[in-house]
Short mmCIF file of C-alpha atoms in Angstrom, two decimals:
data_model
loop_
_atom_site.label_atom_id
_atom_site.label_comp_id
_atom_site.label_asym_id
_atom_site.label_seq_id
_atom_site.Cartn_x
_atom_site.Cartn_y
_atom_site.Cartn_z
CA UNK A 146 188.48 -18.33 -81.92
CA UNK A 147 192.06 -17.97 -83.35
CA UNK A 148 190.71 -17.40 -86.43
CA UNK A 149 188.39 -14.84 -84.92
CA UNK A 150 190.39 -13.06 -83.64
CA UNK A 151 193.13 -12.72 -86.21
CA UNK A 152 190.26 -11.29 -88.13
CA UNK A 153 189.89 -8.53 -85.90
CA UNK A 154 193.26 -7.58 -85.70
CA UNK A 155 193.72 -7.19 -89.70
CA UNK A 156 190.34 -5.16 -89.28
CA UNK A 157 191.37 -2.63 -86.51
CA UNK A 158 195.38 -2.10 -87.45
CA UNK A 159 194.63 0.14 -90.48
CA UNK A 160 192.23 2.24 -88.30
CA UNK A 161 193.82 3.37 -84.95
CA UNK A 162 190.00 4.99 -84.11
CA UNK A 163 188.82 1.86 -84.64
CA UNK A 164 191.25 0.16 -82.36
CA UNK A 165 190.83 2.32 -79.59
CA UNK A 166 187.04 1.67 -79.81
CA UNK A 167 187.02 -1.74 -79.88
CA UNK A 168 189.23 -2.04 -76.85
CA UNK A 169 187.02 0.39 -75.26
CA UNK A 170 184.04 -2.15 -75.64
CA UNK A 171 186.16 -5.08 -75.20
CA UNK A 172 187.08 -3.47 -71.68
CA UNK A 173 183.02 -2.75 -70.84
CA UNK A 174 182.41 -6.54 -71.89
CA UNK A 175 185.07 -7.13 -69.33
CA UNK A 176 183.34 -5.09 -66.71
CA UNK A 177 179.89 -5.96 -67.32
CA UNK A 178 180.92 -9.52 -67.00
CA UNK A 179 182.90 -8.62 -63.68
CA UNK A 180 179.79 -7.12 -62.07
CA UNK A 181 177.71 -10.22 -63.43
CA UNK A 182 179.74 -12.60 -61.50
CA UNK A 183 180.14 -10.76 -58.83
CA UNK A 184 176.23 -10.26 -58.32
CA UNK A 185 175.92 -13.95 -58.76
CA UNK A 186 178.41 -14.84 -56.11
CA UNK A 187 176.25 -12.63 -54.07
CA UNK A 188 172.72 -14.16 -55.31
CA UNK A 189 174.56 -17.53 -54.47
CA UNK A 190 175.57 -16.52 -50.79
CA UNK A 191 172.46 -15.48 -50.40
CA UNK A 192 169.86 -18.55 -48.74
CA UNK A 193 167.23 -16.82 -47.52
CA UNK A 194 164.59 -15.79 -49.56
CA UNK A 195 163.14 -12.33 -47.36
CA UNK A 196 166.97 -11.28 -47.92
CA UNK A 197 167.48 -12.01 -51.47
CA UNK A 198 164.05 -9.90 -52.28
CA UNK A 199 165.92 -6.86 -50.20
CA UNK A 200 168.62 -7.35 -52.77
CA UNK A 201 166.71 -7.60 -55.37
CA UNK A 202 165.01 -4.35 -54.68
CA UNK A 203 168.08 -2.56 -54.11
CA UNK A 204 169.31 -3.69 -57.47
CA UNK A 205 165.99 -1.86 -58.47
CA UNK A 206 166.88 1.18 -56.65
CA UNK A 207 169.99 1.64 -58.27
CA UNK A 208 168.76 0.93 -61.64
CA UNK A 209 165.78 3.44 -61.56
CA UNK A 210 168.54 6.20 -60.06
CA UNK A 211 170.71 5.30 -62.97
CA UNK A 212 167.25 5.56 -65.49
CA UNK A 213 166.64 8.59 -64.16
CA UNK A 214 170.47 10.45 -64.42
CA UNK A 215 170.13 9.21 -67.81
CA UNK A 216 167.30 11.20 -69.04
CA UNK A 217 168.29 13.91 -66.66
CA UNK A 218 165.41 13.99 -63.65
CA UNK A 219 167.57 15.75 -61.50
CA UNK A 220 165.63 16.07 -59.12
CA UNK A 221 164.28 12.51 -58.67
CA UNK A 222 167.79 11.28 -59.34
CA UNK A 223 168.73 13.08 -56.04
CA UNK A 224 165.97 11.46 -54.31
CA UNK A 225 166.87 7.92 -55.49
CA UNK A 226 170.36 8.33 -54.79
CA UNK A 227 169.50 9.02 -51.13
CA UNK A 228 166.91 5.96 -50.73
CA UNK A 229 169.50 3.66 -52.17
CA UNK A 230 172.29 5.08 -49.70
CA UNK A 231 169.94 4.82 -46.42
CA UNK A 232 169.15 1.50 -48.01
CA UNK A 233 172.33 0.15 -48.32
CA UNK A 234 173.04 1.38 -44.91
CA UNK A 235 169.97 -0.09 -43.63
CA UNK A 236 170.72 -3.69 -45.27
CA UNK A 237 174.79 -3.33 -43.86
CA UNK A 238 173.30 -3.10 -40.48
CA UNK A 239 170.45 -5.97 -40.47
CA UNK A 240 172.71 -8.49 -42.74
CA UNK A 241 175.62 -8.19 -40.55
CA UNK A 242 175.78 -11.67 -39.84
CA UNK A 243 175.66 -12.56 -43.57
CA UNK A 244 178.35 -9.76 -44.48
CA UNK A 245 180.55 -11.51 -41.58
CA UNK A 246 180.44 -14.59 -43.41
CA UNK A 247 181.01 -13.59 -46.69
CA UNK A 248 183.90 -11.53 -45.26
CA UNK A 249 185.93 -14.62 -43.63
CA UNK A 250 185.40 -16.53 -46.41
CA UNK A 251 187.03 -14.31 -48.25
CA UNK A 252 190.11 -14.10 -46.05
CA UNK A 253 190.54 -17.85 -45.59
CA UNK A 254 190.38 -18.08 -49.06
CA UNK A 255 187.56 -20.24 -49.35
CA UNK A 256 186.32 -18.79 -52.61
CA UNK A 257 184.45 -22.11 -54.07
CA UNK A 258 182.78 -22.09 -51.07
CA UNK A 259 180.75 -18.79 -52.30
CA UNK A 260 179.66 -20.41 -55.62
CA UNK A 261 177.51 -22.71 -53.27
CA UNK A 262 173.96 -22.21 -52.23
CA UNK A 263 173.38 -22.86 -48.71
CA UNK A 264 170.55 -24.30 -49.04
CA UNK A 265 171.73 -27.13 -50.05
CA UNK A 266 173.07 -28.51 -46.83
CA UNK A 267 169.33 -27.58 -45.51
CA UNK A 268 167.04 -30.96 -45.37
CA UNK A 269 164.13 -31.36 -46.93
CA UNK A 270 160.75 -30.32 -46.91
CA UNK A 271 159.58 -33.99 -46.09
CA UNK A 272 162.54 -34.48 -43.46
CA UNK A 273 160.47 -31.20 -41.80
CA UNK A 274 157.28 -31.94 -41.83
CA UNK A 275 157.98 -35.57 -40.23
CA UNK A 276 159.72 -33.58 -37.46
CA UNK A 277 156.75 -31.23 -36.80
CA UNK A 278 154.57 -34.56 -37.02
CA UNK A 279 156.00 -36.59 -34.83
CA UNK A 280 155.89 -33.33 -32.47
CA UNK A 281 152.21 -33.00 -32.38
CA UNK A 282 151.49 -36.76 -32.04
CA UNK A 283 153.50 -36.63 -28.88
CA UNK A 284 151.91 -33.45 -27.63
CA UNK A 285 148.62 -34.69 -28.99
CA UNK A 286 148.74 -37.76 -26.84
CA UNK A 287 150.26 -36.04 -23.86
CA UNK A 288 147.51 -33.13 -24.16
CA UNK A 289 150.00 -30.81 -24.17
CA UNK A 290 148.49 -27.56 -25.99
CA UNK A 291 150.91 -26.05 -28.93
CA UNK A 292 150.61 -23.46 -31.61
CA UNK A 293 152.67 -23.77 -34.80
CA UNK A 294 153.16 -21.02 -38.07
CA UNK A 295 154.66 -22.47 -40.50
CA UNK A 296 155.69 -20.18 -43.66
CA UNK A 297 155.07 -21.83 -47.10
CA UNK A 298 155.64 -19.29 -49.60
CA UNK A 299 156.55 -15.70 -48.54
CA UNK A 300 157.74 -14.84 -45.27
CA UNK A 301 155.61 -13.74 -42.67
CA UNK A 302 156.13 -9.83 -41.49
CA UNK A 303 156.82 -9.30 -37.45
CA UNK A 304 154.60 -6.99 -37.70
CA UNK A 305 151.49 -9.09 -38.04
CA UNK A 306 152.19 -10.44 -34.56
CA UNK A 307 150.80 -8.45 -32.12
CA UNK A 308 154.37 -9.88 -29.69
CA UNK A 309 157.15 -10.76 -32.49
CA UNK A 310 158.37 -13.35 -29.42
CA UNK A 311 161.80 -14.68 -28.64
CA UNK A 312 164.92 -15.40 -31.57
CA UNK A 313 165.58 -19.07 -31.37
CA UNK A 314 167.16 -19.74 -34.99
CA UNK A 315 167.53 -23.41 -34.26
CA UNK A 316 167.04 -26.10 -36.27
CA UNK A 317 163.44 -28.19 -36.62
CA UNK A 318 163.31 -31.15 -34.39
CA UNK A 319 160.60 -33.21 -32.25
CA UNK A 320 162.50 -33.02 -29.09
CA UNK A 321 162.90 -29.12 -29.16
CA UNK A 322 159.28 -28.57 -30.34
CA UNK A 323 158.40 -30.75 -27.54
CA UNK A 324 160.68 -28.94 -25.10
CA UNK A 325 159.02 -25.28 -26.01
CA UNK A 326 155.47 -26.27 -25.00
CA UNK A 327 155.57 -28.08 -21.82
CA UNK A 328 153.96 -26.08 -19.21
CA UNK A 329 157.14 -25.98 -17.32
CA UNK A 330 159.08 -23.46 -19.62
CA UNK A 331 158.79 -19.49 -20.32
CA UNK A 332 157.92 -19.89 -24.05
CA UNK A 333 155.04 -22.74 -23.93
CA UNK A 334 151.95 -20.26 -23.89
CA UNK A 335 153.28 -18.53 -27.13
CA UNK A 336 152.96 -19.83 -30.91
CA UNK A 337 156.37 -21.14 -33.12
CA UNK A 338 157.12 -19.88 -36.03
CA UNK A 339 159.19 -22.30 -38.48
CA UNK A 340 160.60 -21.29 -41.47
CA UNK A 341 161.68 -23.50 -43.99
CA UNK A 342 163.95 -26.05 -41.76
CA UNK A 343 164.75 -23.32 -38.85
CA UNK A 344 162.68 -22.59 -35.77
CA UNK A 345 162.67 -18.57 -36.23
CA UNK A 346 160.95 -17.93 -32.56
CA UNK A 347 158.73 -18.84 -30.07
CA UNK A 348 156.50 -17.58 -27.50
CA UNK A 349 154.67 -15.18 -29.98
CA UNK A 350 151.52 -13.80 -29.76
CA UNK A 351 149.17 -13.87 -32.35
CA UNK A 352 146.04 -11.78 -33.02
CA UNK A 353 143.02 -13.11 -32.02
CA UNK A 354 140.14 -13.62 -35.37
CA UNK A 355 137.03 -11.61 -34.69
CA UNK A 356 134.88 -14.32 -36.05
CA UNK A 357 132.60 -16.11 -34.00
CA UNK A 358 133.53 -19.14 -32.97
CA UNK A 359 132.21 -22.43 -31.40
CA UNK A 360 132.63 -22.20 -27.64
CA UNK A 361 134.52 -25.45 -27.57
CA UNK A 362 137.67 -23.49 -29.32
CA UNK A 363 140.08 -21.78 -27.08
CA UNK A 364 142.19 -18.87 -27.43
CA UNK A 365 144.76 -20.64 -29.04
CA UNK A 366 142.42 -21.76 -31.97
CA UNK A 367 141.50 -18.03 -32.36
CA UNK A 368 144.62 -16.89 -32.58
CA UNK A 369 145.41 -19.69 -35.42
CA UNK A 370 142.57 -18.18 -37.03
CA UNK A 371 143.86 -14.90 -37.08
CA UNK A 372 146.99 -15.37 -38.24
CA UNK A 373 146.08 -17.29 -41.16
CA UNK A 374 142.95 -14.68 -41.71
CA UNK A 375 146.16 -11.73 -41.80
CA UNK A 376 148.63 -14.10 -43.96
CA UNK A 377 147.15 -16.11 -46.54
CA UNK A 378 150.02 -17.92 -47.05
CA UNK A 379 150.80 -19.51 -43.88
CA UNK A 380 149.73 -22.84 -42.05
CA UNK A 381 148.91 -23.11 -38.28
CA UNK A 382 148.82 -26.32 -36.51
CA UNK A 383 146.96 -26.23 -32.97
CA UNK A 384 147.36 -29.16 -30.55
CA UNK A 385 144.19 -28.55 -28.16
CA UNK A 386 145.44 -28.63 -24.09
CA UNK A 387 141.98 -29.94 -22.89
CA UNK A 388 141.54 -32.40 -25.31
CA UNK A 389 144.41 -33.06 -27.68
CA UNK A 390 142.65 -32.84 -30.76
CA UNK A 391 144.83 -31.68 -33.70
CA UNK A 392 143.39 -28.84 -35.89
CA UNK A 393 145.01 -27.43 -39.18
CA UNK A 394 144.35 -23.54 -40.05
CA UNK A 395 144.34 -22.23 -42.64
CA UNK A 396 143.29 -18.77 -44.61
CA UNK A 397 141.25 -18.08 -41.45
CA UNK A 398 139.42 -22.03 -41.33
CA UNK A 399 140.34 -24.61 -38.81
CA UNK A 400 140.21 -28.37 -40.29
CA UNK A 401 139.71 -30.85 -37.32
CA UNK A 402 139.55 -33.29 -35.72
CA UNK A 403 142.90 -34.61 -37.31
CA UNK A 404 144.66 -37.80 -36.84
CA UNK A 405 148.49 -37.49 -37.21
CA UNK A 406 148.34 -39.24 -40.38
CA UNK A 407 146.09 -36.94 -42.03
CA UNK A 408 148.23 -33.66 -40.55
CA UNK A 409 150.67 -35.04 -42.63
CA UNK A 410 149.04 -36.13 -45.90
CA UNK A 411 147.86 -32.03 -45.64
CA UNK A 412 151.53 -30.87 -44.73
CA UNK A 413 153.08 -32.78 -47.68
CA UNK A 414 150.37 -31.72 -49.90
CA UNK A 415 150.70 -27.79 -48.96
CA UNK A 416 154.32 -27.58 -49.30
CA UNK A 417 154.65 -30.15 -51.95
CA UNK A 418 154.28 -26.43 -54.21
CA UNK A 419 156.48 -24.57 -52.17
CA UNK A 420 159.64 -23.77 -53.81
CA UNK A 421 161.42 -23.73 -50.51
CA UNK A 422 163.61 -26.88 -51.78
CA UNK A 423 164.48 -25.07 -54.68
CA UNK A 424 167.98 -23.51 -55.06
CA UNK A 425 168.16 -19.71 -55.15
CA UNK A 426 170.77 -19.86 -58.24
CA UNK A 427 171.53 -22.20 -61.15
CA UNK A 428 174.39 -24.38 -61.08
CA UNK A 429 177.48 -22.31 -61.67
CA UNK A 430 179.27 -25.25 -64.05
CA UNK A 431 175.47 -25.30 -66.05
CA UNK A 432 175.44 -21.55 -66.09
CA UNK A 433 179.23 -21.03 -67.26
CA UNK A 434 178.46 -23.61 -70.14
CA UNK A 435 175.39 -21.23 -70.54
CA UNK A 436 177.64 -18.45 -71.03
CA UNK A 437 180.13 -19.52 -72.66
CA UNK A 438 178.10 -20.57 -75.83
CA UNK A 439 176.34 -17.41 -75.70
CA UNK A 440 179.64 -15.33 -75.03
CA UNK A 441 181.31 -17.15 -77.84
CA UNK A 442 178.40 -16.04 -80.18
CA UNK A 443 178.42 -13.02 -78.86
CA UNK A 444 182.25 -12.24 -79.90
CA UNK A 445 181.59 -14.06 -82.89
CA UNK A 446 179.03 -11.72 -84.01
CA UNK A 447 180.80 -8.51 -82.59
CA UNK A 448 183.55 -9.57 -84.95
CA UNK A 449 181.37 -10.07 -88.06
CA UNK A 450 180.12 -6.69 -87.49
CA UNK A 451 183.61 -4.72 -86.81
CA UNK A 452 184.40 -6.85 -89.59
CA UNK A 453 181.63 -5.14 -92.07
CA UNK A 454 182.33 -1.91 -90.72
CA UNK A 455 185.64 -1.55 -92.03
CA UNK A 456 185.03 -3.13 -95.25
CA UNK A 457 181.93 -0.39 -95.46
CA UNK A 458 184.26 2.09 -94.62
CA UNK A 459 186.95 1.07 -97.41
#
């Protein structure tokens, strides 16, 4: 590197013009890497996958405004430029929370706490699906009648609920499942909607399927029908409150009688190719090794090439 960059100063101190423009790209190296890091950082704070797509198509926003002041479309320039203000806007007011903590730990300093994915400290996909297990065999045997979404690959949009239900953001476990659907509470009529480890809500209402069904199924069954008829991608588990039974639904077809057993052979098996274990973002010591053997070529080769210029130019 010493050697490197020895080289480069022989090459540039003949040629002020030359010097000037190779600290001018040295200084947009600098930059570009700047905004790299910081987008990762950002990426990395990031644990949720419905927000990192928002950022991800903001990123898109601003790079099809910049496309289009670069071959001069003035006029749809101006209209990106607004959509990715009112978007920004739009994602400062529903990622508050997020923004809060990125803010504080920022001020106590904490900054190799940002270069860690929270999902990490999240459990497992197995450690979930025992929870919701154990749930149903409980509410199975008690004939206690529940209704369970559970998200496997995108998330599911509020607006295919016909009621979006009650913010609960609380973490999966038997005894709160258990708690939501006896008949004694507010929220034990509606359906649950879990998200990776998190309860999101409860007491939702869910569209009814306008197939025909047996008479034996109730309402609930219907409406795990529907949902799964609407969202491809989600599961519904139904806990009958006449006869216990267990059904699984799933792109609009119910699969019962279960046993608990088999619930959670299926469970394992559906999320099994879910990437909701995955981390967002590489491993930042992985990725700087990454980078560093490309930067180092990269310089290398910059070098070469400032290098032959001069020697072109003598």
């Amino acid at each position: 590197m010493e050697s490197l960059w020895q080289q480069w100063l022989a090459n540039s101190s003949g040629n002020p013009s030359s010097l000037l423009r190779s600290i001018q790209q040295f200084w947009v190296a600098i930059d570009l890497g700047l905004v790299f890091v910081l987008t990762y950082t950002i990426l990395v704070a990031i644990g949720e996958r419905r927000t990192l797509w928002m950022v991800q198509g903001l990123v898109v926003l601003v790079l099809a405004a910049g496309l289009s002041s670069t071959l001069n479309l003035k006029l749809l320039h101006f209209v990106l430029d607004k959509i990715t203000i009112v978007s920004a806007v739009a994602m400062a007011v529903t990622l508050q929370s997020e923004f809060r903590q990125f803010l504080e730990q920022l001020g106590r300093g904490d900054i190799g706490g940002l270069f860690q994915s929270s999902r990490e400290s999240l459990p497992k996909a197995d450690s979930v699906v025992d929870e919701v297990v154990d749930a149903i065999k409980e509410l199975s045997q008690n004939r206690t009648g529940a209704l369970l979404v559970l998200e496997t690959k995108q998330p599911i949009d509020e607006r295919d609920f016909s009621v979006p239900g009650v913010k609960l953001n609380a973490e999966v476990s038997k005894e709160l499942l258990q708690t939501i659907f006896q008949t004694s509470t507010l929220l034990h009529d509606g359906a649950v909607l879990i998200r990776a480890s998190r309860i999101v809500s409860a007491g939702i209402i869910l569209p009814l399927s306008e197939r025909t069904a047996s008479r034996q199924l109730g309402t609930r069954h219907r409406a795990a029908m529907g949902i799964t008829e609407r969202v491809k991608t989600c599961l519904c588990v139904v806990v009958s409150e006449e006869t216990g039974s267990i059904s699984l639904a799933e792109r609009g077809s119910l699969n019962r009688p279960l046993t608990s057993s088999k619930l959670k052979e299926l469970l394992e098996a559906r999320f099994s190719s879910t990437v909701d274990g995955e981390v967002v973002a590489p491993n930042w010591r992985s990725l700087g090794r990454r980078l560093s053997s490309r930067g180092g070529a990269a310089i290398a080769r910059f070098f070469r090439r400032s290098s032959s210029a001069s020697s072109d130019k003598k």
